[in-house]
PDB file of C-alpha atoms in Angstrom:
ATOM      1  CA  MET A 103     -73.087  92.627 -34.328  1.00  0.00           C
ATOM      2  CA  SER A 104     -69.793  91.339 -32.974  1.00  0.00           C
ATOM      3  CA  ASN A 105     -69.438  87.941 -31.346  1.00  0.00           C
ATOM      4  CA  TRP A 106     -68.241  87.814 -27.773  1.00  0.00           C
ATOM      5  CA  PHE A 107     -66.356  84.576 -28.276  1.00  0.00           C
ATOM      6  CA  ASP A 108     -64.117  82.962 -30.836  1.00  0.00           C
ATOM      7  CA  VAL A 109     -62.875  79.402 -30.798  1.00  0.00           C
ATOM      8  CA  ASP A 110     -59.392  78.564 -32.020  1.00  0.00           C
ATOM      9  CA  LYS A 111     -59.934  75.448 -34.177  1.00  0.00           C
ATOM     10  CA  ALA A 112     -56.258  74.463 -34.013  1.00  0.00           C
ATOM     11  CA  GLY A 113     -56.268  74.805 -30.222  1.00  0.00           C
ATOM     12  CA  LEU A 114     -59.458  72.773 -29.898  1.00  0.00           C
ATOM     13  CA  LYS A 115     -57.994  70.117 -32.199  1.00  0.00           C
ATOM     14  CA  LYS A 116     -54.875  69.941 -30.034  1.00  0.00           C
ATOM     15  CA  VAL A 117     -56.977  69.361 -26.905  1.00  0.00           C
ATOM     16  CA  GLN A 118     -59.191  66.797 -28.655  1.00  0.00           C
ATOM     17  CA  SER A 119     -56.167  65.004 -30.137  1.00  0.00           C
ATOM     18  CA  GLU A 120     -55.266  63.820 -26.661  1.00  0.00           C
ATOM     19  CA  LYS A 121     -58.419  61.673 -26.680  1.00  0.00           C
ATOM     20  CA  ASP A 122     -58.886  58.274 -28.271  1.00  0.00           C
ATOM     21  CA  LYS A 123     -60.140  59.058 -31.803  1.00  0.00           C
ATOM     22  CA  PHE A 124     -63.076  56.716 -31.256  1.00  0.00           C
ATOM     23  CA  PHE A 125     -64.841  59.707 -29.655  1.00  0.00           C
ATOM     24  CA  ILE A 126     -65.450  60.903 -33.221  1.00  0.00           C
ATOM     25  CA  LEU A 127     -67.492  57.834 -34.108  1.00  0.00           C
ATOM     26  CA  GLN A 128     -69.229  57.869 -30.726  1.00  0.00           C
ATOM     27  CA  GLU A 129     -70.430  61.418 -31.282  1.00  0.00           C
ATOM     28  CA  LEU A 130     -71.580  60.961 -34.867  1.00  0.00           C
ATOM     29  CA  ILE A 131     -73.330  57.669 -34.106  1.00  0.00           C
ATOM     30  CA  SER A 132     -74.983  59.210 -31.037  1.00  0.00           C
ATOM     31  CA  ASN A 133     -76.296  62.067 -33.156  1.00  0.00           C
ATOM     32  CA  ALA A 134     -77.817  59.567 -35.590  1.00  0.00           C
ATOM     33  CA  LEU A 135     -79.305  57.415 -32.803  1.00  0.00           C
ATOM     34  CA  ASP A 136     -80.963  60.482 -31.289  1.00  0.00           C
ATOM     35  CA  GLU A 137     -83.186  60.620 -34.365  1.00  0.00           C
ATOM     36  CA  ASN A 138     -85.938  58.403 -35.730  1.00  0.00           C
ATOM     37  CA  ILE A 139     -83.711  56.135 -37.842  1.00  0.00           C
ATOM     38  CA  SER A 140     -83.643  52.542 -38.992  1.00  0.00           C
ATOM     39  CA  ILE A 141     -80.080  52.534 -40.340  1.00  0.00           C
ATOM     40  CA  CYS A 142     -76.747  54.180 -39.592  1.00  0.00           C
ATOM     41  CA  ASN A 143     -73.983  53.596 -42.143  1.00  0.00           C
ATOM     42  CA  ILE A 144     -70.342  54.271 -41.298  1.00  0.00           C
ATOM     43  CA  ASN A 145     -67.559  54.137 -43.865  1.00  0.00           C
ATOM     44  CA  LEU A 146     -63.937  54.872 -43.032  1.00  0.00           C
ATOM     45  CA  GLN A 147     -61.571  54.542 -45.979  1.00  0.00           C
ATOM     46  CA  LYS A 148     -57.978  55.554 -46.629  1.00  0.00           C
ATOM     47  CA  LEU A 149     -57.524  58.087 -49.423  1.00  0.00           C
ATOM     48  CA  ASN A 150     -54.718  57.167 -51.824  1.00  0.00           C
ATOM     49  CA  ASN A 151     -51.355  56.472 -50.177  1.00  0.00           C
ATOM     50  CA  SER A 152     -51.662  59.163 -47.540  1.00  0.00           C
ATOM     51  CA  ARG A 153     -52.528  59.301 -43.859  1.00  0.00           C
ATOM     52  CA  THR A 154     -55.831  60.924 -44.775  1.00  0.00           C
ATOM     53  CA  TYR A 155     -58.996  58.922 -44.328  1.00  0.00           C
ATOM     54  CA  GLN A 156     -62.494  59.808 -45.392  1.00  0.00           C
ATOM     55  CA  LEU A 157     -65.201  59.182 -42.817  1.00  0.00           C
ATOM     56  CA  THR A 158     -68.822  59.050 -43.894  1.00  0.00           C
ATOM     57  CA  VAL A 159     -71.671  58.619 -41.409  1.00  0.00           C
ATOM     58  CA  SER A 160     -75.203  58.639 -42.765  1.00  0.00           C
ATOM     59  CA  ASP A 161     -78.673  57.861 -41.483  1.00  0.00           C
ATOM     60  CA  ASP A 162     -82.221  57.718 -42.803  1.00  0.00           C
ATOM     61  CA  SER A 163     -84.006  60.088 -40.427  1.00  0.00           C
ATOM     62  CA  PRO A 164     -87.125  61.463 -42.127  1.00  0.00           C
ATOM     63  CA  ASP A 165     -86.420  64.906 -40.632  1.00  0.00           C
ATOM     64  CA  GLY A 166     -82.646  64.971 -41.037  1.00  0.00           C
ATOM     65  CA  PHE A 167     -80.630  67.453 -38.984  1.00  0.00           C
ATOM     66  CA  LYS A 168     -83.373  69.556 -37.405  1.00  0.00           C
ATOM     67  CA  ASP A 169     -81.401  72.828 -37.426  1.00  0.00           C
ATOM     68  CA  LEU A 170     -78.127  72.901 -39.369  1.00  0.00           C
ATOM     69  CA  SER A 171     -76.984  76.039 -37.540  1.00  0.00           C
ATOM     70  CA  HIS A 172     -76.551  73.784 -34.493  1.00  0.00           C
ATOM     71  CA  SER A 173     -73.684  72.050 -36.303  1.00  0.00           C
ATOM     72  CA  TYR A 174     -71.594  75.189 -35.776  1.00  0.00           C
ATOM     73  CA  THR A 175     -73.296  76.944 -32.834  1.00  0.00           C
ATOM     74  CA  LEU A 176     -72.198  76.151 -29.283  1.00  0.00           C
ATOM     75  CA  PHE A 177     -74.870  75.918 -26.577  1.00  0.00           C
ATOM     76  CA  ALA A 178     -77.793  76.657 -28.903  1.00  0.00           C
ATOM     77  CA  ASP A 179     -81.088  75.784 -27.232  1.00  0.00           C
ATOM     78  CA  SER A 180     -81.440  72.096 -28.060  1.00  0.00           C
ATOM     79  CA  TYR A 181     -84.689  70.215 -28.561  1.00  0.00           C
ATOM     80  CA  LYS A 182     -82.885  67.297 -26.858  1.00  0.00           C
ATOM     81  CA  LYS A 183     -82.643  69.136 -23.565  1.00  0.00           C
ATOM     82  CA  GLY A 184     -84.791  67.470 -20.928  1.00  0.00           C
ATOM     83  CA  ASN A 185     -85.177  64.225 -22.899  1.00  0.00           C
ATOM     84  CA  VAL A 186     -83.262  61.534 -21.020  1.00  0.00           C
ATOM     85  CA  LYS A 187     -83.540  59.196 -24.033  1.00  0.00           C
ATOM     86  CA  GLN A 188     -81.406  61.497 -26.178  1.00  0.00           C
ATOM     87  CA  ARG A 189     -77.685  61.974 -25.862  1.00  0.00           C
ATOM     88  CA  GLY A 190     -76.992  65.554 -26.921  1.00  0.00           C
ATOM     89  CA  ARG A 191     -78.097  68.596 -24.955  1.00  0.00           C
ATOM     90  CA  PHE A 192     -75.340  71.192 -25.149  1.00  0.00           C
ATOM     91  CA  ASN A 193     -74.431  71.327 -28.851  1.00  0.00           C
ATOM     92  CA  LEU A 194     -70.780  70.654 -28.064  1.00  0.00           C
ATOM     93  CA  GLY A 195     -70.007  67.285 -29.611  1.00  0.00           C
ATOM     94  CA  GLU A 196     -70.122  68.245 -33.284  1.00  0.00           C
ATOM     95  CA  LYS A 197     -67.623  71.024 -32.672  1.00  0.00           C
ATOM     96  CA  PHE A 198     -65.201  68.624 -30.954  1.00  0.00           C
ATOM     97  CA  VAL A 199     -65.560  66.320 -33.967  1.00  0.00           C
ATOM     98  CA  LEU A 200     -65.268  69.065 -36.580  1.00  0.00           C
ATOM     99  CA  SER A 201     -62.051  70.361 -35.005  1.00  0.00           C
ATOM    100  CA  MET A 202     -60.342  67.077 -35.968  1.00  0.00           C
ATOM    101  CA  PHE A 203     -61.086  67.279 -39.703  1.00  0.00           C
ATOM    102  CA  LYS A 204     -59.271  68.984 -42.577  1.00  0.00           C
ATOM    103  CA  TYR A 205     -62.570  69.184 -44.452  1.00  0.00           C
ATOM    104  CA  ALA A 206     -66.137  68.271 -43.546  1.00  0.00           C
ATOM    105  CA  LYS A 207     -69.544  68.439 -45.166  1.00  0.00           C
ATOM    106  CA  ILE A 208     -72.931  67.892 -43.554  1.00  0.00           C
ATOM    107  CA  THR A 209     -75.836  67.366 -45.935  1.00  0.00           C
ATOM    108  CA  SER A 210     -79.361  66.990 -44.610  1.00  0.00           C
ATOM    109  CA  THR A 211     -82.980  67.677 -45.415  1.00  0.00           C
ATOM    110  CA  LYS A 212     -82.508  71.351 -44.511  1.00  0.00           C
ATOM    111  CA  GLY A 213     -79.399  72.019 -46.626  1.00  0.00           C
ATOM    112  CA  THR A 214     -75.638  71.587 -46.597  1.00  0.00           C
ATOM    113  CA  VAL A 215     -72.833  73.107 -44.562  1.00  0.00           C
ATOM    114  CA  ILE A 216     -69.237  72.783 -45.747  1.00  0.00           C
ATOM    115  CA  PHE A 217     -66.303  73.311 -43.389  1.00  0.00           C
ATOM    116  CA  SER A 218     -62.984  73.957 -45.178  1.00  0.00           C
ATOM    117  CA  ASP A 219     -59.865  76.113 -45.091  1.00  0.00           C
ATOM    118  CA  ASP A 220     -62.087  78.929 -46.374  1.00  0.00           C
ATOM    119  CA  GLY A 221     -64.330  78.678 -43.299  1.00  0.00           C
ATOM    120  CA  ARG A 222     -67.977  77.671 -43.242  1.00  0.00           C
ATOM    121  CA  THR A 223     -70.172  77.746 -46.351  1.00  0.00           C
ATOM    122  CA  LYS A 224     -73.898  77.078 -46.498  1.00  0.00           C
ATOM    123  CA  LYS A 225     -75.423  75.539 -49.622  1.00  0.00           C
ATOM    124  CA  ARG A 226     -79.022  74.854 -50.636  1.00  0.00           C
ATOM    125  CA  GLU A 227     -78.233  71.251 -51.646  1.00  0.00           C
ATOM    126  CA  CYS A 228     -80.574  69.020 -49.618  1.00  0.00           C
ATOM    127  CA  ALA A 229     -81.008  65.324 -48.988  1.00  0.00           C
ATOM    128  CA  GLU A 230     -84.392  63.733 -49.535  1.00  0.00           C
ATOM    129  CA  LYS A 231     -84.078  62.162 -46.084  1.00  0.00           C
ATOM    130  CA  GLY A 232     -81.445  61.677 -43.442  1.00  0.00           C
ATOM    131  CA  THR A 233     -78.152  63.343 -42.704  1.00  0.00           C
ATOM    132  CA  THR A 234     -74.736  62.562 -44.143  1.00  0.00           C
ATOM    133  CA  PHE A 235     -71.471  63.662 -42.561  1.00  0.00           C
ATOM    134  CA  ILE A 236     -68.391  63.369 -44.793  1.00  0.00           C
ATOM    135  CA  GLY A 237     -64.994  64.426 -43.544  1.00  0.00           C
ATOM    136  CA  ASP A 238     -61.299  64.048 -44.264  1.00  0.00           C
ATOM    137  CA  ILE A 239     -59.114  63.317 -41.257  1.00  0.00           C
ATOM    138  CA  VAL A 240     -55.468  62.408 -40.726  1.00  0.00           C
ATOM    139  CA  LEU A 241     -55.071  59.182 -38.752  1.00  0.00           C
ATOM    140  CA  THR A 242     -52.329  56.727 -38.023  1.00  0.00           C
ATOM    141  CA  ASN A 243     -52.912  53.111 -39.051  1.00  0.00           C
ATOM    142  CA  GLU A 244     -53.260  52.299 -35.330  1.00  0.00           C
ATOM    143  CA  GLU A 245     -55.943  54.955 -34.825  1.00  0.00           C
ATOM    144  CA  TYR A 246     -57.819  53.669 -37.871  1.00  0.00           C
ATOM    145  CA  GLU A 247     -57.694  50.053 -36.674  1.00  0.00           C
ATOM    146  CA  SER A 248     -58.677  51.060 -33.130  1.00  0.00           C
ATOM    147  CA  MET A 249     -61.698  53.019 -34.347  1.00  0.00           C
ATOM    148  CA  LEU A 250     -62.901  50.104 -36.462  1.00  0.00           C
ATOM    149  CA  ASN A 251     -62.403  47.624 -33.613  1.00  0.00           C
ATOM    150  CA  LYS A 252     -64.168  49.766 -31.008  1.00  0.00           C
ATOM    151  CA  VAL A 253     -67.173  50.566 -33.196  1.00  0.00           C
ATOM    152  CA  LYS A 254     -67.940  46.836 -33.256  1.00  0.00           C
ATOM    153  CA  ASP A 255     -68.831  47.135 -29.550  1.00  0.00           C
ATOM    154  CA  VAL A 256     -71.573  49.701 -30.196  1.00  0.00           C
ATOM    155  CA  ILE A 257     -75.002  48.215 -29.556  1.00  0.00           C
ATOM    156  CA  ALA A 258     -77.636  49.891 -31.683  1.00  0.00           C
ATOM    157  CA  PRO A 259     -81.203  50.004 -30.332  1.00  0.00           C
ATOM    158  CA  ASN A 260     -83.703  47.435 -31.550  1.00  0.00           C
ATOM    159  CA  GLY A 261     -84.944  48.310 -34.997  1.00  0.00           C
ATOM    160  CA  VAL A 262     -81.717  50.091 -35.976  1.00  0.00           C
ATOM    161  CA  SER A 263     -79.116  48.552 -38.263  1.00  0.00           C
ATOM    162  CA  LEU A 264     -75.533  49.739 -37.733  1.00  0.00           C
ATOM    163  CA  LYS A 265     -73.228  49.056 -40.677  1.00  0.00           C
ATOM    164  CA  VAL A 266     -69.481  49.671 -40.821  1.00  0.00           C
ATOM    165  CA  ASN A 267     -67.740  49.582 -44.188  1.00  0.00           C
ATOM    166  CA  GLY A 268     -70.712  47.660 -45.559  1.00  0.00           C
ATOM    167  CA  SER A 269     -70.896  45.003 -42.814  1.00  0.00           C
ATOM    168  CA  GLU A 270     -73.663  44.976 -40.247  1.00  0.00           C
ATOM    169  CA  ILE A 271     -72.537  45.042 -36.625  1.00  0.00           C
ATOM    170  CA  SER A 272     -74.181  42.092 -34.923  1.00  0.00           C
ATOM    171  CA  LYS A 273     -75.952  42.623 -31.627  1.00  0.00           C
ATOM    172  CA  PRO A 274     -75.048  40.478 -28.646  1.00  0.00           C
ATOM    173  CA  GLU A 275     -77.540  37.887 -27.500  1.00  0.00           C
ATOM    174  CA  LEU A 276     -78.895  38.877 -24.119  1.00  0.00           C
ATOM    175  CA  ILE A 277     -79.660  36.191 -21.581  1.00  0.00           C
TER     176      ILE A 277
END
């Protein structure tokens, strides 16, 4: 069977590059918060003396990524559709995020998908619980600093701990 559509990753990256890079963290955090989690860990670290950073976002969802094919399939029928408490419905966000990375790996309870110069590879490697996204992305120092500053404004729901580079993001006191 032949696909009707192809997506040019470089073209999508060019379009997405016009956005503030914080959208990457917003999307990955939103995906984690859509699940039954108690913790979301974010680590963004520079690799060597390059402009490449490694971003890791992990959670502790008992179910993990419900269907890993949704990480690379646009508009797949989402279980989130019709649930106003969940953020994703169209299976678009991960693709916008993935377009920005040189390499990415998603490991969950259902398996692993690796995105590299060779394309997409599925592996049987599974996590006991949760989902972990690891990706290598080129950023300027300003983009890196901006992402880390803006993520501090994310308010996780009650019962969820949001940690960035090992430090918990404190929640504002509501009056």
